[in-house]
């Protein structure tokens, strides 16, 4: 294994209209702007991707993620192994709506984003545990010749941060200051086989400096 490359889906209809409720979360499509973002992203990284071999891809089942990969995949070499895994789906905020969102957000940050139980939605510790299980499985043979050289995970903002937390051993105290990445954001984490350590080569976005 050489790297784990994580991508947040491009701009979707929900990003333009966060009050959107007429479409199920997993059916939210990309916007035209989102599609343009991906073409630009692919062109920017095309030379780098072209040198890759044996790429393992993990996708959230959401339409906006699958559409993102359909556009990006043309820039990646073949063959690819592709898995759609619900463990890296979008976080389910349950009964959250326009009227109670600010209250839910206040309660969530008071309890801790890694500990909060959304009314009618996800239990955060369980959600995080499932993502950790997937990442652990994906990198389990990282020292072996059978390991893919590169792992690509296309997902949403919160699971993207959870994946980084697991691989980079980010503390809970530091995690709360990680900022939700923008649409089309890429984070590359390289693997050093000599000391069995993952290291980020692109910066983690933070709401404030560590020191």
PDB file of C-alpha atoms in Angstrom:
ATOM      1  CA  UNK A   1       0.000   0.000   0.000  1.00  0.00           C
ATOM      2  CA  UNK A   2       1.264   3.474  -0.913  1.00  0.00           C
ATOM      3  CA  UNK A   3      -1.622   5.809  -0.148  1.00  0.00           C
ATOM      4  CA  UNK A   4      -5.227   6.284   0.904  1.00  0.00           C
ATOM      5  CA  UNK A   5      -6.860   9.009  -1.168  1.00  0.00           C
ATOM      6  CA  UNK A   6     -10.129  10.399   0.149  1.00  0.00           C
ATOM      7  CA  UNK A   7     -12.507  12.627  -1.763  1.00  0.00           C
ATOM      8  CA  UNK A   8     -15.655  14.446  -0.694  1.00  0.00           C
ATOM      9  CA  UNK A   9     -18.367  14.385  -3.345  1.00  0.00           C
ATOM     10  CA  UNK A  10     -18.778  17.485  -5.500  1.00  0.00           C
ATOM     11  CA  UNK A  11     -21.520  20.078  -5.101  1.00  0.00           C
ATOM     12  CA  UNK A  12     -24.967  18.500  -4.869  1.00  0.00           C
ATOM     13  CA  UNK A  13     -28.516  19.813  -4.796  1.00  0.00           C
ATOM     14  CA  UNK A  14     -28.446  19.601  -0.992  1.00  0.00           C
ATOM     15  CA  UNK A  15     -25.393  21.870  -0.829  1.00  0.00           C
ATOM     16  CA  UNK A  16     -27.262  24.512  -2.826  1.00  0.00           C
ATOM     17  CA  UNK A  17     -30.455  24.053  -0.799  1.00  0.00           C
ATOM     18  CA  UNK A  18     -29.712  22.583   2.673  1.00  0.00           C
ATOM     19  CA  UNK A  19     -33.441  22.757   3.509  1.00  0.00           C
ATOM     20  CA  UNK A  20     -34.144  20.186   0.809  1.00  0.00           C
ATOM     21  CA  UNK A  21     -36.565  17.524   2.074  1.00  0.00           C
ATOM     22  CA  UNK A  22     -38.419  16.394  -1.044  1.00  0.00           C
ATOM     23  CA  UNK A  23     -35.601  14.066  -2.096  1.00  0.00           C
ATOM     24  CA  UNK A  24     -34.245  11.203   0.002  1.00  0.00           C
ATOM     25  CA  UNK A  25     -30.660  11.822   1.092  1.00  0.00           C
ATOM     26  CA  UNK A  26     -29.292   8.894  -0.901  1.00  0.00           C
ATOM     27  CA  UNK A  27     -31.044  10.169  -4.061  1.00  0.00           C
ATOM     28  CA  UNK A  28     -29.674  13.752  -4.009  1.00  0.00           C
ATOM     29  CA  UNK A  29     -27.917  14.378  -7.368  1.00  0.00           C
ATOM     30  CA  UNK A  30     -24.954  16.550  -8.310  1.00  0.00           C
ATOM     31  CA  UNK A  31     -25.480  20.028  -9.706  1.00  0.00           C
ATOM     32  CA  UNK A  32     -23.990  21.129 -13.030  1.00  0.00           C
ATOM     33  CA  UNK A  33     -21.456  23.099 -11.005  1.00  0.00           C
ATOM     34  CA  UNK A  34     -20.573  19.914  -9.115  1.00  0.00           C
ATOM     35  CA  UNK A  35     -19.968  18.051 -12.361  1.00  0.00           C
ATOM     36  CA  UNK A  36     -17.693  20.871 -13.532  1.00  0.00           C
ATOM     37  CA  UNK A  37     -15.795  20.691 -10.221  1.00  0.00           C
ATOM     38  CA  UNK A  38     -15.046  17.030 -10.837  1.00  0.00           C
ATOM     39  CA  UNK A  39     -13.783  17.579 -14.373  1.00  0.00           C
ATOM     40  CA  UNK A  40     -11.455  20.254 -13.048  1.00  0.00           C
ATOM     41  CA  UNK A  41     -10.344  17.980 -10.213  1.00  0.00           C
ATOM     42  CA  UNK A  42      -9.670  15.122 -12.603  1.00  0.00           C
ATOM     43  CA  UNK A  43      -7.638  17.309 -14.945  1.00  0.00           C
ATOM     44  CA  UNK A  44      -5.625  18.662 -12.006  1.00  0.00           C
ATOM     45  CA  UNK A  45      -4.677  15.197 -10.733  1.00  0.00           C
ATOM     46  CA  UNK A  46      -4.667  13.313 -14.064  1.00  0.00           C
ATOM     47  CA  UNK A  47      -0.885  13.038 -14.406  1.00  0.00           C
ATOM     48  CA  UNK A  48      -0.556  11.741 -10.864  1.00  0.00           C
ATOM     49  CA  UNK A  49      -3.360   9.221 -11.199  1.00  0.00           C
ATOM     50  CA  UNK A  50      -2.039   7.910 -14.513  1.00  0.00           C
ATOM     51  CA  UNK A  51       1.024   6.405 -12.818  1.00  0.00           C
ATOM     52  CA  UNK A  52      -1.052   4.441 -10.329  1.00  0.00           C
ATOM     53  CA  UNK A  53      -1.644   0.701 -10.509  1.00  0.00           C
ATOM     54  CA  UNK A  54      -4.130  -1.553  -8.741  1.00  0.00           C
ATOM     55  CA  UNK A  55      -6.625   0.914  -7.278  1.00  0.00           C
ATOM     56  CA  UNK A  56      -9.249  -0.220  -4.748  1.00  0.00           C
ATOM     57  CA  UNK A  57     -12.275   2.092  -4.623  1.00  0.00           C
ATOM     58  CA  UNK A  58     -14.848   2.431  -1.835  1.00  0.00           C
ATOM     59  CA  UNK A  59     -18.000   4.479  -2.394  1.00  0.00           C
ATOM     60  CA  UNK A  60     -20.873   5.658  -0.264  1.00  0.00           C
ATOM     61  CA  UNK A  61     -24.195   4.425  -1.740  1.00  0.00           C
ATOM     62  CA  UNK A  62     -25.441   8.026  -2.145  1.00  0.00           C
ATOM     63  CA  UNK A  63     -26.263   9.103  -5.693  1.00  0.00           C
ATOM     64  CA  UNK A  64     -24.062  12.228  -5.445  1.00  0.00           C
ATOM     65  CA  UNK A  65     -21.072  10.048  -4.517  1.00  0.00           C
ATOM     66  CA  UNK A  66     -21.663   7.484  -7.240  1.00  0.00           C
ATOM     67  CA  UNK A  67     -22.126  10.265  -9.810  1.00  0.00           C
ATOM     68  CA  UNK A  68     -18.889  11.842  -8.577  1.00  0.00           C
ATOM     69  CA  UNK A  69     -17.004   8.607  -9.152  1.00  0.00           C
ATOM     70  CA  UNK A  70     -18.549   8.055 -12.580  1.00  0.00           C
ATOM     71  CA  UNK A  71     -16.954  11.329 -13.676  1.00  0.00           C
ATOM     72  CA  UNK A  72     -13.646  10.893 -11.821  1.00  0.00           C
ATOM     73  CA  UNK A  73     -13.092   7.258 -12.795  1.00  0.00           C
ATOM     74  CA  UNK A  74     -12.043   8.219 -16.333  1.00  0.00           C
ATOM     75  CA  UNK A  75      -8.896   9.772 -14.858  1.00  0.00           C
ATOM     76  CA  UNK A  76      -7.863   6.653 -12.958  1.00  0.00           C
ATOM     77  CA  UNK A  77      -6.052   3.651 -14.446  1.00  0.00           C
ATOM     78  CA  UNK A  78      -7.679   0.282 -14.864  1.00  0.00           C
ATOM     79  CA  UNK A  79      -8.152  -2.248 -13.404  1.00  0.00           C
ATOM     80  CA  UNK A  80     -10.103  -1.047 -10.393  1.00  0.00           C
ATOM     81  CA  UNK A  81     -11.943  -2.927  -7.706  1.00  0.00           C
ATOM     82  CA  UNK A  82     -15.040  -1.030  -6.633  1.00  0.00           C
ATOM     83  CA  UNK A  83     -17.134  -1.565  -3.519  1.00  0.00           C
ATOM     84  CA  UNK A  84     -20.223   0.374  -2.492  1.00  0.00           C
ATOM     85  CA  UNK A  85     -20.312   0.279   1.295  1.00  0.00           C
ATOM     86  CA  UNK A  86     -23.081   1.765   3.452  1.00  0.00           C
ATOM     87  CA  UNK A  87     -20.663   2.206   6.356  1.00  0.00           C
ATOM     88  CA  UNK A  88     -19.357   5.397   4.734  1.00  0.00           C
ATOM     89  CA  UNK A  89     -22.829   6.759   3.921  1.00  0.00           C
ATOM     90  CA  UNK A  90     -23.872  10.229   5.006  1.00  0.00           C
ATOM     91  CA  UNK A  91     -24.585  10.763   8.709  1.00  0.00           C
ATOM     92  CA  UNK A  92     -28.335  10.454   9.386  1.00  0.00           C
ATOM     93  CA  UNK A  93     -29.557  13.488  11.333  1.00  0.00           C
ATOM     94  CA  UNK A  94     -32.913  11.809  11.962  1.00  0.00           C
ATOM     95  CA  UNK A  95     -35.756  14.148  12.924  1.00  0.00           C
ATOM     96  CA  UNK A  96     -33.732  17.310  12.338  1.00  0.00           C
ATOM     97  CA  UNK A  97     -35.599  20.012  10.414  1.00  0.00           C
ATOM     98  CA  UNK A  98     -35.400  23.745   9.746  1.00  0.00           C
ATOM     99  CA  UNK A  99     -37.130  24.599  13.012  1.00  0.00           C
ATOM    100  CA  UNK A 100     -35.045  22.467  15.397  1.00  0.00           C
ATOM    101  CA  UNK A 101     -31.701  22.324  13.576  1.00  0.00           C
ATOM    102  CA  UNK A 102     -30.008  24.996  15.698  1.00  0.00           C
ATOM    103  CA  UNK A 103     -31.142  23.227  18.870  1.00  0.00           C
ATOM    104  CA  UNK A 104     -29.936  19.838  17.583  1.00  0.00           C
ATOM    105  CA  UNK A 105     -26.568  21.320  16.626  1.00  0.00           C
ATOM    106  CA  UNK A 106     -26.169  22.935  20.051  1.00  0.00           C
ATOM    107  CA  UNK A 107     -26.989  19.652  21.805  1.00  0.00           C
ATOM    108  CA  UNK A 108     -24.643  17.745  19.506  1.00  0.00           C
ATOM    109  CA  UNK A 109     -21.648  19.969  20.185  1.00  0.00           C
ATOM    110  CA  UNK A 110     -22.378  19.995  23.898  1.00  0.00           C
ATOM    111  CA  UNK A 111     -22.426  16.186  24.016  1.00  0.00           C
ATOM    112  CA  UNK A 112     -19.552  15.868  21.517  1.00  0.00           C
ATOM    113  CA  UNK A 113     -19.945  15.074  17.818  1.00  0.00           C
ATOM    114  CA  UNK A 114     -18.476  11.602  18.360  1.00  0.00           C
ATOM    115  CA  UNK A 115     -20.957  10.784  21.127  1.00  0.00           C
ATOM    116  CA  UNK A 116     -24.287  12.292  20.086  1.00  0.00           C
ATOM    117  CA  UNK A 117     -27.472  10.304  19.489  1.00  0.00           C
ATOM    118  CA  UNK A 118     -29.603  12.003  16.832  1.00  0.00           C
ATOM    119  CA  UNK A 119     -33.332  11.790  17.634  1.00  0.00           C
ATOM    120  CA  UNK A 120     -34.654   9.291  15.117  1.00  0.00           C
ATOM    121  CA  UNK A 121     -31.232   9.068  13.459  1.00  0.00           C
ATOM    122  CA  UNK A 122     -27.705   7.786  13.907  1.00  0.00           C
ATOM    123  CA  UNK A 123     -26.039   6.947  17.175  1.00  0.00           C
ATOM    124  CA  UNK A 124     -22.643   8.559  16.552  1.00  0.00           C
ATOM    125  CA  UNK A 125     -20.448   6.043  18.456  1.00  0.00           C
ATOM    126  CA  UNK A 126     -21.997   3.162  16.508  1.00  0.00           C
ATOM    127  CA  UNK A 127     -21.699   5.053  13.215  1.00  0.00           C
ATOM    128  CA  UNK A 128     -18.023   5.848  13.878  1.00  0.00           C
ATOM    129  CA  UNK A 129     -17.302   2.243  14.884  1.00  0.00           C
ATOM    130  CA  UNK A 130     -18.655   0.928  11.582  1.00  0.00           C
ATOM    131  CA  UNK A 131     -16.460   3.327   9.588  1.00  0.00           C
ATOM    132  CA  UNK A 132     -13.439   2.286  11.643  1.00  0.00           C
ATOM    133  CA  UNK A 133     -14.224  -1.366  10.895  1.00  0.00           C
ATOM    134  CA  UNK A 134     -14.286  -0.674   7.154  1.00  0.00           C
ATOM    135  CA  UNK A 135     -11.009   1.259   7.177  1.00  0.00           C
ATOM    136  CA  UNK A 136      -9.331  -1.398   9.307  1.00  0.00           C
ATOM    137  CA  UNK A 137     -10.429  -4.074   6.820  1.00  0.00           C
ATOM    138  CA  UNK A 138      -9.370  -1.988   3.798  1.00  0.00           C
ATOM    139  CA  UNK A 139      -5.782  -1.535   5.048  1.00  0.00           C
ATOM    140  CA  UNK A 140      -5.420  -4.882   6.842  1.00  0.00           C
ATOM    141  CA  UNK A 141      -3.028  -6.373   4.253  1.00  0.00           C
ATOM    142  CA  UNK A 142      -1.111  -3.106   3.674  1.00  0.00           C
ATOM    143  CA  UNK A 143       2.316  -4.774   4.054  1.00  0.00           C
ATOM    144  CA  UNK A 144       1.585  -7.613   1.660  1.00  0.00           C
ATOM    145  CA  UNK A 145       2.042  -7.834  -2.097  1.00  0.00           C
ATOM    146  CA  UNK A 146      -1.666  -8.574  -2.435  1.00  0.00           C
ATOM    147  CA  UNK A 147      -2.534  -5.127  -1.079  1.00  0.00           C
ATOM    148  CA  UNK A 148      -3.807  -2.536  -3.548  1.00  0.00           C
ATOM    149  CA  UNK A 149      -1.216   0.167  -4.162  1.00  0.00           C
ATOM    150  CA  UNK A 150      -3.783   2.902  -3.682  1.00  0.00           C
ATOM    151  CA  UNK A 151      -7.128   3.061  -1.907  1.00  0.00           C
ATOM    152  CA  UNK A 152      -9.659   5.686  -2.992  1.00  0.00           C
ATOM    153  CA  UNK A 153     -12.644   6.477  -0.772  1.00  0.00           C
ATOM    154  CA  UNK A 154     -15.335   8.812  -2.088  1.00  0.00           C
ATOM    155  CA  UNK A 155     -17.710   9.839   0.649  1.00  0.00           C
ATOM    156  CA  UNK A 156     -19.163  12.742   2.667  1.00  0.00           C
ATOM    157  CA  UNK A 157     -17.633  15.351   4.958  1.00  0.00           C
ATOM    158  CA  UNK A 158     -18.098  13.686   8.342  1.00  0.00           C
ATOM    159  CA  UNK A 159     -16.993  10.148   7.390  1.00  0.00           C
ATOM    160  CA  UNK A 160     -14.025  11.671   5.562  1.00  0.00           C
ATOM    161  CA  UNK A 161     -12.897  13.170   8.872  1.00  0.00           C
ATOM    162  CA  UNK A 162     -13.573   9.897  10.725  1.00  0.00           C
ATOM    163  CA  UNK A 163     -11.328   8.026   8.271  1.00  0.00           C
ATOM    164  CA  UNK A 164      -8.559  10.555   8.878  1.00  0.00           C
ATOM    165  CA  UNK A 165      -9.081  10.225  12.633  1.00  0.00           C
ATOM    166  CA  UNK A 166      -8.574   6.454  12.443  1.00  0.00           C
ATOM    167  CA  UNK A 167      -5.529   6.397  10.153  1.00  0.00           C
ATOM    168  CA  UNK A 168      -3.726   9.367  11.696  1.00  0.00           C
ATOM    169  CA  UNK A 169      -4.667   8.605  15.323  1.00  0.00           C
ATOM    170  CA  UNK A 170      -6.284  12.019  15.763  1.00  0.00           C
ATOM    171  CA  UNK A 171      -7.316  12.592  19.367  1.00  0.00           C
ATOM    172  CA  UNK A 172     -10.907  13.454  20.264  1.00  0.00           C
ATOM    173  CA  UNK A 173      -9.690  16.835  21.522  1.00  0.00           C
ATOM    174  CA  UNK A 174      -8.127  17.609  18.138  1.00  0.00           C
ATOM    175  CA  UNK A 175     -10.968  16.075  16.127  1.00  0.00           C
ATOM    176  CA  UNK A 176     -13.516  18.609  17.368  1.00  0.00           C
ATOM    177  CA  UNK A 177     -11.520  21.353  15.620  1.00  0.00           C
ATOM    178  CA  UNK A 178     -11.417  19.611  12.233  1.00  0.00           C
ATOM    179  CA  UNK A 179     -13.486  21.581   9.748  1.00  0.00           C
ATOM    180  CA  UNK A 180     -15.995  20.068   7.373  1.00  0.00           C
ATOM    181  CA  UNK A 181     -14.155  19.978   4.018  1.00  0.00           C
ATOM    182  CA  UNK A 182     -15.589  21.688   0.932  1.00  0.00           C
ATOM    183  CA  UNK A 183     -17.109  19.804  -1.964  1.00  0.00           C
ATOM    184  CA  UNK A 184     -14.512  18.081  -4.130  1.00  0.00           C
ATOM    185  CA  UNK A 185     -11.898  18.245  -1.366  1.00  0.00           C
ATOM    186  CA  UNK A 186      -9.124  15.644  -1.609  1.00  0.00           C
ATOM    187  CA  UNK A 187      -7.001  14.398   1.262  1.00  0.00           C
ATOM    188  CA  UNK A 188      -4.081  12.104   0.520  1.00  0.00           C
ATOM    189  CA  UNK A 189      -2.639   9.981   3.308  1.00  0.00           C
ATOM    190  CA  UNK A 190       0.555   8.137   2.458  1.00  0.00           C
ATOM    191  CA  UNK A 191       1.713   4.908   4.043  1.00  0.00           C
ATOM    192  CA  UNK A 192       5.262   4.446   5.345  1.00  0.00           C
ATOM    193  CA  UNK A 193       5.878   0.720   5.440  1.00  0.00           C
ATOM    194  CA  UNK A 194       9.158   1.069   7.355  1.00  0.00           C
ATOM    195  CA  UNK A 195       7.459   2.275  10.525  1.00  0.00           C
ATOM    196  CA  UNK A 196       3.924   1.123   9.677  1.00  0.00           C
ATOM    197  CA  UNK A 197       2.595   4.662   9.869  1.00  0.00           C
ATOM    198  CA  UNK A 198       0.103   6.763   7.918  1.00  0.00           C
ATOM    199  CA  UNK A 199       1.014  10.404   7.264  1.00  0.00           C
ATOM    200  CA  UNK A 200      -1.076  13.125   5.638  1.00  0.00           C
ATOM    201  CA  UNK A 201       0.533  14.867   2.659  1.00  0.00           C
ATOM    202  CA  UNK A 202      -2.255  17.431   2.338  1.00  0.00           C
ATOM    203  CA  UNK A 203      -3.355  19.529   5.335  1.00  0.00           C
ATOM    204  CA  UNK A 204      -6.245  18.650   7.605  1.00  0.00           C
ATOM    205  CA  UNK A 205      -8.625  21.597   7.579  1.00  0.00           C
ATOM    206  CA  UNK A 206      -9.082  23.060  11.049  1.00  0.00           C
ATOM    207  CA  UNK A 207     -11.399  25.677  12.492  1.00  0.00           C
ATOM    208  CA  UNK A 208      -8.504  27.022  14.566  1.00  0.00           C
ATOM    209  CA  UNK A 209      -4.766  26.245  14.937  1.00  0.00           C
ATOM    210  CA  UNK A 210      -3.687  23.474  17.293  1.00  0.00           C
ATOM    211  CA  UNK A 211      -1.513  25.863  19.296  1.00  0.00           C
TER     212      UNK A 211
END
